[in-house]
Amino acid sequence: MNEHEVKSCLLCGVGGQGTVLASRIIAAAAMAKGLHARTAETIGMAQRGGSVVSHVRIGEEIASSTIPLGTADVIIGFEPGEAAANLKYLKEDGVLILSSKQVKPVTASLGQSAYDGDECLAWLKDKGSRCIVIDPDEIIAACGSPKVLNVAMTGALAASGAMDLSLGDMEEALRIRMKPKLLEMNLKALHMGAQCATER
């Protein structure tokens, strides 16, 4: 990364998926490398399963903490529909990192609208120049907790190379931020997420 380059990652999901924590881990990894990092969140009724969007920008000189449309190097979508709604932020050759598990919006659950996460995922796969799809059920089963998906997604981000942050950088951020009793489980999730990215 040169001194004037800014890398941008937009994370989107629904309340309770750990979107904001994942953005903090990415920012911490960048700062540990001596880079500046700025974050911003848009949270709509997050505790009730509403949309959560986090912006992370890293570099030497960052004019704004929010990502302009069409300029994100990466979108991390914790939910296919949320990723589709925020696709306008992704640059032309950007990377999509997606969880395959759908979370039905409240309107669909009440029968007010139709939503098919599989169709949404198939549509997204055609939109990114590179698309990494993660099966959260496999990672959750292996790690023993539903709370590790966000860390797995940061592992995929590191392995993609799109933000110039290595797996080692992410590991260091986890060691700083995680309680010791949770560290081993999260490191396992980090490496499983990275493996998903390198297999594609």
Short mmCIF file of C-alpha atoms in Angstrom, two decimals, residues 120-191:
data_model
loop_
_atom_site.label_atom_id
_atom_site.label_comp_id
_atom_site.label_asym_id
_atom_site.label_seq_id
_atom_site.Cartn_x
_atom_site.Cartn_y
_atom_site.Cartn_z
CA CYS A 120 -29.95 -13.66 -4.07
CA LEU A 121 -26.65 -15.50 -3.58
CA ALA A 122 -26.66 -16.77 -7.17
CA TRP A 123 -27.26 -13.23 -8.42
CA LEU A 124 -24.41 -11.87 -6.31
CA LYS A 125 -21.95 -14.48 -7.60
CA ASP A 126 -22.28 -12.93 -11.06
CA LYS A 127 -21.62 -9.40 -9.81
CA GLY A 128 -18.20 -9.47 -8.17
CA SER A 129 -14.98 -10.05 -10.09
CA ARG A 130 -14.16 -12.46 -7.24
CA CYS A 131 -16.74 -14.00 -4.96
CA ILE A 132 -15.89 -16.03 -1.84
CA VAL A 133 -18.83 -17.89 -0.29
CA ILE A 134 -18.57 -19.20 3.26
CA ASP A 135 -20.81 -21.89 4.76
CA PRO A 136 -21.33 -20.66 8.33
CA ASP A 137 -22.87 -23.93 9.54
CA GLU A 138 -19.64 -25.84 8.83
CA ILE A 139 -17.51 -23.30 10.71
CA ILE A 140 -19.92 -22.99 13.64
CA ALA A 141 -20.07 -26.79 14.01
CA ALA A 142 -16.27 -27.10 13.96
CA CYS A 143 -15.70 -24.25 16.43
CA GLY A 144 -18.62 -24.95 18.74
CA SER A 145 -20.14 -21.46 18.77
CA PRO A 146 -22.42 -19.39 16.51
CA LYS A 147 -20.48 -16.27 17.51
CA VAL A 148 -17.38 -17.02 15.42
CA LEU A 149 -18.76 -16.28 11.94
CA ASN A 150 -17.59 -12.66 12.04
CA VAL A 151 -14.02 -13.75 12.79
CA ALA A 152 -14.15 -16.35 10.00
CA MET A 153 -15.16 -13.60 7.59
CA THR A 154 -12.11 -11.53 8.60
CA GLY A 155 -9.97 -14.61 7.93
CA ALA A 156 -11.37 -14.79 4.39
CA LEU A 157 -10.67 -11.08 3.99
CA ALA A 158 -7.01 -11.57 5.00
CA ALA A 159 -6.56 -14.52 2.63
CA SER A 160 -8.13 -12.58 -0.25
CA GLY A 161 -5.33 -9.98 -0.10
CA ALA A 162 -7.83 -7.25 -0.97
CA MET A 163 -7.06 -5.03 2.03
CA ASP A 164 -3.29 -5.67 2.31
CA LEU A 165 -3.80 -7.26 5.74
CA SER A 166 -2.28 -10.68 6.37
CA LEU A 167 -3.60 -13.57 8.42
CA GLY A 168 -0.85 -12.77 10.92
CA ASP A 169 -2.16 -9.21 11.20
CA MET A 170 -5.63 -10.53 12.00
CA GLU A 171 -4.25 -13.01 14.51
CA GLU A 172 -2.46 -10.20 16.33
CA ALA A 173 -5.67 -8.15 16.47
CA LEU A 174 -7.54 -11.14 17.94
CA ARG A 175 -4.87 -11.71 20.59
CA ILE A 176 -5.27 -8.07 21.65
CA ARG A 177 -9.07 -7.95 21.63
CA MET A 178 -10.23 -11.44 22.65
CA LYS A 179 -10.50 -12.84 26.16
CA PRO A 180 -7.98 -15.69 26.61
CA LYS A 181 -10.72 -18.32 27.05
CA LEU A 182 -12.23 -17.39 23.66
CA LEU A 183 -8.97 -16.99 21.74
CA GLU A 184 -8.35 -20.57 20.59
CA MET A 185 -11.88 -20.97 19.24
CA ASN A 186 -11.68 -17.68 17.34
CA LEU A 187 -8.24 -18.43 15.92
CA LYS A 188 -9.67 -21.69 14.56
CA ALA A 189 -12.55 -19.78 12.94
CA LEU A 190 -10.09 -17.25 11.48
CA HIS A 191 -8.08 -19.99 9.79
#
